[in-house]
C-alpha cells in the first residue's frame, strides 16, 4: 500500500491504495469511506485481500477532518442539515476526481455509509454499485425519541449530545488517553480477533487520530439526533437511488440490518442487492474480515461482469 496525497483548496486528503499486480479488465475500482472519526487503518484486513482476489484497485479515503487528512476549521452546527450532507459529498467528489476515477464501486462504513448513499444519490453516473457496511442513518426516529427528549433527562441528553466532542475527551485524558483507546478497542472488537501486537497498534492509531484537533467533531450532532437517529434518514429518499445497493452488517452490530432490508424493498428488482449478516460480528471489517472480503469480491466481480 502506498500513501497518495492530493491538494485541494488548501487541504490534503490521504488515501490508502491497494492494487493487484495485474488489475482484471472490467472490474471497477473500489472506493471505501470510513465511519465517524475513523481512518483507513481500520481496514488493514480488507484492502490487500479484496484487491488480490477481485483484481480491483481499492482506495480508502480518510475523510477531511479524520485519519491522516487535513483538519480545516468547519462550523457544521451553523449549516442546514442538507448543506452538511452537500459538504461531505463534495469532499468525496473532489477525492475521486483527484484520483481520476470516473466509475467505481462505493462502500461506506457507519457514517461513511450514509455519506456514500447520499453521494450515490447525487452522482449516480459515477457509482457502479453501492455497498453499505453497518450503514448508519437509515430509519426514521421512533416516537419514543420525541417523548424522551421532552423529559428533563432527554433535554440533558440533547445538551450533552449537541456538545459531544470525542477528540476533546481524548485530549483531556492526557497520559491516560492511550489506555482509554486500548479499552475501547477491546470492547469494540470480538474477543480473540487480534494479536497483542495488532491490538497495541490499533489502539495507538485510534488514540492519535482521535486526539488530533478535528473539523469532524461537530458533524455528529449535525447529522444525527441523540442516540444516533438521523435528522434526515435515508428512508426519505432511498427509493430515488438508481444504482445497485447491497448491505453488510454484523449480527451484534450497533446498527440493525433489518432497516437496510426495508430500504432495499423500495428499489426496482434489478437494483436490489442483498443484506449479508455476519454471525457474531460487531465491527464487521475486523470481526468478520474474511466474510466481508469474500462478499465484496463477489459484488465487484458481479458488477464487473466476472
Tab-separated table of C-alpha atoms in Angstrom:
chain	number	residue	atom	x	y	z
A	1	UNK	CA	0.000	0.000	0.000
A	2	UNK	CA	1.190	3.494	-0.696
A	3	UNK	CA	0.010	6.788	0.683
A	4	UNK	CA	-1.104	9.231	-2.002
A	5	UNK	CA	-1.837	12.846	-1.124
A	6	UNK	CA	-3.815	15.291	-3.238
A	7	UNK	CA	-4.069	19.042	-2.621
A	8	UNK	CA	-7.496	20.613	-2.877
A	9	UNK	CA	-8.173	24.180	-1.842
A	10	UNK	CA	-5.518	24.239	0.886
A	11	UNK	CA	-6.481	20.867	2.333
A	12	UNK	CA	-4.887	17.468	1.911
A	13	UNK	CA	-6.812	14.215	1.697
A	14	UNK	CA	-4.985	10.996	2.492
A	15	UNK	CA	-5.816	7.862	0.531
A	16	UNK	CA	-4.592	4.338	1.047
A	17	UNK	CA	-4.382	2.343	-2.166
A	18	UNK	CA	-4.051	-1.402	-2.714
A	19	UNK	CA	-3.918	-2.963	-6.147
A	20	UNK	CA	-3.148	-6.331	-7.742
A	21	UNK	CA	-0.077	-6.758	-9.922
A	22	UNK	CA	-2.387	-7.065	-12.928
A	23	UNK	CA	-5.845	-5.452	-12.485
A	24	UNK	CA	-8.604	-7.551	-14.006
A	25	UNK	CA	-10.178	-5.957	-17.056
A	26	UNK	CA	-13.746	-4.859	-16.464
A	27	UNK	CA	-13.607	-4.988	-12.653
A	28	UNK	CA	-14.233	-1.436	-11.367
A	29	UNK	CA	-12.157	0.262	-8.663
A	30	UNK	CA	-13.478	0.190	-5.106
A	31	UNK	CA	-13.631	3.378	-3.014
A	32	UNK	CA	-14.216	2.980	0.741
A	33	UNK	CA	-15.378	5.750	3.102
A	34	UNK	CA	-14.683	5.130	6.836
A	35	UNK	CA	-17.049	5.987	9.656
A	36	UNK	CA	-17.056	8.897	12.108
A	37	UNK	CA	-13.502	9.959	13.058
A	38	UNK	CA	-12.187	6.654	11.670
A	39	UNK	CA	-9.481	6.276	9.065
A	40	UNK	CA	-8.007	3.804	6.625
A	41	UNK	CA	-6.177	1.999	9.436
A	42	UNK	CA	-9.390	0.199	10.389
A	43	UNK	CA	-9.343	-1.583	7.011
A	44	UNK	CA	-5.927	-3.232	7.182
A	45	UNK	CA	-7.542	-6.675	6.979
A	46	UNK	CA	-9.552	-5.808	3.887
A	47	UNK	CA	-7.612	-3.775	1.327
A	48	UNK	CA	-4.991	-6.304	0.232
A	49	UNK	CA	-7.217	-9.413	0.199
A	50	UNK	CA	-10.009	-7.655	-1.733
A	51	UNK	CA	-7.560	-6.280	-4.300
A	52	UNK	CA	-5.841	-9.642	-4.809
A	53	UNK	CA	-8.995	-11.735	-5.023
A	54	UNK	CA	-11.094	-9.363	-7.131
A	55	UNK	CA	-8.490	-7.864	-9.432
A	56	UNK	CA	-9.762	-4.410	-8.440
A	57	UNK	CA	-7.780	-1.404	-7.252
A	58	UNK	CA	-9.002	-0.419	-3.780
A	59	UNK	CA	-8.883	3.087	-2.307
A	60	UNK	CA	-9.792	4.109	1.255
A	61	UNK	CA	-10.386	7.805	1.824
A	62	UNK	CA	-9.508	9.456	5.101
A	63	UNK	CA	-12.362	11.967	5.299
A	64	UNK	CA	-11.360	15.604	5.677
A	65	UNK	CA	-11.006	16.104	9.409
A	66	UNK	CA	-10.092	12.477	10.188
A	67	UNK	CA	-7.246	9.987	9.849
A	68	UNK	CA	-4.193	11.472	8.140
A	69	UNK	CA	-6.156	14.101	6.206
A	70	UNK	CA	-6.100	17.827	6.876
A	71	UNK	CA	-8.350	19.184	9.593
A	72	UNK	CA	-9.592	22.606	8.475
A	73	UNK	CA	-11.995	24.583	10.639
A	74	UNK	CA	-15.618	23.905	9.718
A	75	UNK	CA	-18.692	25.080	11.567
A	76	UNK	CA	-21.143	22.293	10.785
A	77	UNK	CA	-23.529	23.443	13.502
A	78	UNK	CA	-24.116	26.705	11.610
A	79	UNK	CA	-25.135	24.814	8.441
A	80	UNK	CA	-28.521	23.478	7.408
A	81	UNK	CA	-28.713	19.698	7.695
A	82	UNK	CA	-28.832	19.190	3.915
A	83	UNK	CA	-25.858	21.536	3.490
A	84	UNK	CA	-23.796	19.334	5.826
A	85	UNK	CA	-24.535	16.398	3.508
A	86	UNK	CA	-23.532	18.512	0.495
A	87	UNK	CA	-20.175	19.392	2.075
A	88	UNK	CA	-19.350	15.777	2.929
A	89	UNK	CA	-20.354	14.577	-0.541
A	90	UNK	CA	-18.360	17.382	-2.184
A	91	UNK	CA	-15.251	16.210	-0.301
A	92	UNK	CA	-15.731	12.727	-1.730
A	93	UNK	CA	-16.343	14.091	-5.244
A	94	UNK	CA	-13.100	16.092	-5.170
A	95	UNK	CA	-11.318	12.986	-3.876
A	96	UNK	CA	-12.392	10.725	-6.749
A	97	UNK	CA	-11.716	13.475	-9.284
A	98	UNK	CA	-8.195	13.940	-7.900
A	99	UNK	CA	-7.628	10.207	-8.370
A	100	UNK	CA	-9.185	10.430	-11.866
A	101	UNK	CA	-11.801	7.804	-11.127
A	102	UNK	CA	-14.750	8.002	-13.485
A	103	UNK	CA	-16.757	4.935	-12.398
A	104	UNK	CA	-16.294	2.898	-9.250
A	105	UNK	CA	-17.988	0.774	-6.620
A	106	UNK	CA	-18.570	2.837	-3.460
A	107	UNK	CA	-18.587	1.318	0.034
A	108	UNK	CA	-19.051	3.180	3.308
A	109	UNK	CA	-18.941	2.173	6.958
A	110	UNK	CA	-21.352	3.625	9.554
A	111	UNK	CA	-21.403	7.413	8.941
A	112	UNK	CA	-19.404	6.660	5.795
A	113	UNK	CA	-22.323	4.504	4.658
A	114	UNK	CA	-24.660	7.472	4.996
A	115	UNK	CA	-22.199	9.711	3.134
A	116	UNK	CA	-21.795	7.100	0.386
A	117	UNK	CA	-25.542	6.692	-0.124
A	118	UNK	CA	-26.028	10.456	-0.304
A	119	UNK	CA	-23.167	10.642	-2.799
A	120	UNK	CA	-24.711	7.903	-4.964
A	121	UNK	CA	-27.997	9.833	-4.980
A	122	UNK	CA	-26.188	12.981	-6.140
A	123	UNK	CA	-23.708	11.377	-8.561
A	124	UNK	CA	-25.302	8.179	-9.923
A	125	UNK	CA	-23.262	8.485	-13.146
A	126	UNK	CA	-20.085	7.825	-11.129
A	127	UNK	CA	-21.255	4.950	-8.914
A	128	UNK	CA	-21.421	1.447	-10.386
A	129	UNK	CA	-22.728	-0.088	-7.168
A	130	UNK	CA	-23.233	0.911	-3.522
A	131	UNK	CA	-22.164	-1.210	-0.530
A	132	UNK	CA	-23.248	-0.232	2.973
A	133	UNK	CA	-21.045	-1.594	5.772
A	134	UNK	CA	-23.005	-1.263	9.013
A	135	UNK	CA	-24.553	1.841	7.474
A	136	UNK	CA	-25.987	4.417	9.853
A	137	UNK	CA	-28.837	6.850	9.342
A	138	UNK	CA	-31.293	4.587	7.533
A	139	UNK	CA	-34.557	4.574	9.554
A	140	UNK	CA	-36.778	7.341	10.856
A	141	UNK	CA	-36.526	8.035	14.552
A	142	UNK	CA	-39.179	6.300	16.684
A	143	UNK	CA	-41.914	8.244	18.527
A	144	UNK	CA	-40.262	7.206	21.783
A	145	UNK	CA	-37.348	9.520	20.974
A	146	UNK	CA	-39.597	12.598	20.910
A	147	UNK	CA	-41.143	11.524	24.198
A	148	UNK	CA	-37.696	11.024	25.727
A	149	UNK	CA	-36.435	14.412	24.535
A	150	UNK	CA	-39.447	16.132	26.128
A	151	UNK	CA	-38.345	14.977	29.593
A	152	UNK	CA	-35.666	16.649	31.682
A	153	UNK	CA	-33.446	13.607	31.233
A	154	UNK	CA	-33.896	13.845	27.478
A	155	UNK	CA	-33.164	17.573	27.443
A	156	UNK	CA	-29.960	16.924	29.367
A	157	UNK	CA	-29.088	14.158	26.922
A	158	UNK	CA	-29.604	16.532	23.997
A	159	UNK	CA	-27.345	19.174	25.524
A	160	UNK	CA	-24.636	16.579	26.057
A	161	UNK	CA	-25.129	15.161	22.574
A	162	UNK	CA	-25.026	18.558	20.866
A	163	UNK	CA	-21.777	19.393	22.612
A	164	UNK	CA	-20.153	15.965	22.347
A	165	UNK	CA	-16.548	16.189	21.186
A	166	UNK	CA	-14.808	12.781	21.254
A	167	UNK	CA	-11.500	14.386	20.357
A	168	UNK	CA	-11.752	16.779	23.290
A	169	UNK	CA	-12.360	13.847	25.625
A	170	UNK	CA	-9.315	12.033	24.246
A	171	UNK	CA	-7.135	15.126	24.621
A	172	UNK	CA	-8.396	15.792	28.141
A	173	UNK	CA	-7.359	12.284	29.195
A	174	UNK	CA	-3.724	13.268	28.741
A	175	UNK	CA	-1.378	10.375	29.565
A	176	UNK	CA	-4.383	8.116	30.239
A	177	UNK	CA	-5.644	8.561	26.678
A	178	UNK	CA	-3.814	5.570	25.126
A	179	UNK	CA	-5.125	3.275	27.878
A	180	UNK	CA	-8.657	4.524	27.171
A	181	UNK	CA	-8.168	3.777	23.468
A	182	UNK	CA	-6.983	0.276	24.342
A	183	UNK	CA	-10.079	-0.409	26.450
A	184	UNK	CA	-12.320	0.959	23.714
A	185	UNK	CA	-10.782	-1.287	21.052
A	186	UNK	CA	-11.100	-4.280	23.382
A	187	UNK	CA	-14.814	-3.628	23.898
A	188	UNK	CA	-15.487	-2.796	20.253
A	189	UNK	CA	-13.937	-5.929	18.758
A	190	UNK	CA	-14.841	-9.554	19.207
A	191	UNK	CA	-12.544	-11.297	21.688
A	192	UNK	CA	-9.647	-13.202	20.180
A	193	UNK	CA	-9.686	-11.362	16.846
A	194	UNK	CA	-6.364	-9.555	17.243
A	195	UNK	CA	-2.854	-10.456	18.248
A	196	UNK	CA	-1.377	-8.387	21.052
A	197	UNK	CA	0.783	-6.539	18.527
A	198	UNK	CA	-2.235	-5.728	16.359
A	199	UNK	CA	-4.236	-4.579	19.366
A	200	UNK	CA	-1.482	-2.229	20.534
A	201	UNK	CA	-1.008	-0.791	17.047
A	202	UNK	CA	-4.747	-0.248	16.565
A	203	UNK	CA	-5.133	1.413	19.981
A	204	UNK	CA	-2.219	3.768	19.273
A	205	UNK	CA	-3.640	4.619	15.852
A	206	UNK	CA	-7.099	5.162	17.333
A	207	UNK	CA	-5.829	7.469	20.065
A	208	UNK	CA	-3.652	9.685	17.877
A	209	UNK	CA	-6.196	10.063	15.067
A	210	UNK	CA	-8.963	10.845	17.580
A	211	UNK	CA	-6.990	13.179	19.827
A	212	UNK	CA	-5.802	15.392	16.976
A	213	UNK	CA	-7.969	18.520	16.563
A	214	UNK	CA	-10.753	17.556	14.150
A	215	UNK	CA	-13.124	19.514	11.942
A	216	UNK	CA	-15.402	16.463	12.079
A	217	UNK	CA	-16.010	16.750	15.825
A	218	UNK	CA	-19.068	18.901	15.243
A	219	UNK	CA	-20.553	16.814	12.462
A	220	UNK	CA	-22.064	14.167	14.737
A	221	UNK	CA	-24.911	16.284	16.125
A	222	UNK	CA	-25.395	17.940	12.726
A	223	UNK	CA	-26.170	14.591	11.091
A	224	UNK	CA	-27.642	12.600	13.988
A	225	UNK	CA	-30.115	13.223	16.767
A	226	UNK	CA	-29.362	11.784	20.214
A	227	UNK	CA	-28.866	8.013	20.201
A	228	UNK	CA	-27.690	8.214	16.550
A	229	UNK	CA	-31.065	8.639	14.821
A	230	UNK	CA	-30.534	10.642	11.627
A	231	UNK	CA	-32.011	14.120	11.225
A	232	UNK	CA	-32.532	13.264	7.531
A	233	UNK	CA	-32.890	9.474	7.376
A	234	UNK	CA	-32.114	7.702	4.114
A	235	UNK	CA	-35.580	6.181	4.227
A	236	UNK	CA	-36.945	9.506	2.972
A	237	UNK	CA	-35.119	9.298	-0.374
A	238	UNK	CA	-33.595	5.834	-0.826
A	239	UNK	CA	-36.218	4.874	-3.432
A	240	UNK	CA	-34.674	7.545	-5.698
A	241	UNK	CA	-31.406	5.578	-5.854
A	242	UNK	CA	-30.521	4.500	-9.396
A	243	UNK	CA	-27.617	2.137	-8.704
A	244	UNK	CA	-27.453	-1.369	-7.247
A	245	UNK	CA	-27.247	-1.461	-3.449
A	246	UNK	CA	-26.022	-4.172	-1.063
A	247	UNK	CA	-25.557	-4.093	2.717
A	248	UNK	CA	-23.287	-5.962	5.137
A	249	UNK	CA	-23.897	-5.936	8.895
A	250	UNK	CA	-22.659	-7.769	11.953
A	251	UNK	CA	-25.063	-9.890	13.954
A	252	UNK	CA	-24.289	-7.849	17.100
A	253	UNK	CA	-23.846	-4.557	15.250
A	254	UNK	CA	-24.757	-1.205	16.786
A	255	UNK	CA	-26.781	-0.603	13.610
A	256	UNK	CA	-29.600	-3.003	12.736
A	257	UNK	CA	-29.624	-4.851	9.417
A	258	UNK	CA	-33.422	-5.017	9.321
A	259	UNK	CA	-33.599	-1.337	8.357
A	260	UNK	CA	-31.467	-1.949	5.266
A	261	UNK	CA	-33.760	-4.778	4.139
A	262	UNK	CA	-36.711	-2.383	4.311
A	263	UNK	CA	-34.861	0.161	2.162
A	264	UNK	CA	-33.880	-2.410	-0.473
A	265	UNK	CA	-37.540	-3.277	-0.869
A	266	UNK	CA	-38.152	0.273	-2.174
A	267	UNK	CA	-35.791	-0.246	-5.134
A	268	UNK	CA	-36.580	-1.794	-8.528
A	269	UNK	CA	-35.776	-5.519	-8.620
A	270	UNK	CA	-32.738	-5.052	-10.879
A	271	UNK	CA	-31.104	-2.696	-8.347
A	272	UNK	CA	-31.991	-4.709	-5.279
A	273	UNK	CA	-28.894	-6.425	-3.896
A	274	UNK	CA	-28.650	-8.486	-0.733
A	275	UNK	CA	-28.244	-7.966	3.000
A	276	UNK	CA	-25.407	-10.060	4.436
A	277	UNK	CA	-25.400	-10.587	8.214
A	278	UNK	CA	-22.119	-11.914	9.636
A	279	UNK	CA	-22.553	-14.204	12.622
A	280	UNK	CA	-21.390	-12.891	15.986
A	281	UNK	CA	-19.634	-9.856	14.488
A	282	UNK	CA	-19.788	-6.309	15.808
A	283	UNK	CA	-17.145	-4.374	13.851
A	284	UNK	CA	-17.575	-6.271	10.586
A	285	UNK	CA	-14.355	-5.274	8.778
A	286	UNK	CA	-12.249	-6.783	11.574
A	287	UNK	CA	-14.508	-9.265	13.377
A	288	UNK	CA	-15.665	-10.889	10.133
A	289	UNK	CA	-12.941	-9.792	7.713
A	290	UNK	CA	-12.915	-12.999	5.647
A	291	UNK	CA	-16.690	-12.987	5.151
A	292	UNK	CA	-16.778	-9.266	4.360
A	293	UNK	CA	-13.897	-9.545	1.913
A	294	UNK	CA	-15.478	-12.534	0.174
A	295	UNK	CA	-18.809	-10.747	-0.211
A	296	UNK	CA	-17.248	-7.529	-1.544
A	297	UNK	CA	-15.130	-9.516	-4.023
A	298	UNK	CA	-18.290	-11.277	-5.196
A	299	UNK	CA	-20.074	-7.940	-5.732
A	300	UNK	CA	-17.087	-6.464	-7.611
A	301	UNK	CA	-16.979	-9.437	-9.927
A	302	UNK	CA	-20.742	-9.421	-10.473
A	303	UNK	CA	-20.931	-5.745	-11.420
A	304	UNK	CA	-17.751	-6.117	-13.489
A	305	UNK	CA	-19.254	-8.944	-15.478
A	306	UNK	CA	-16.962	-11.580	-13.992
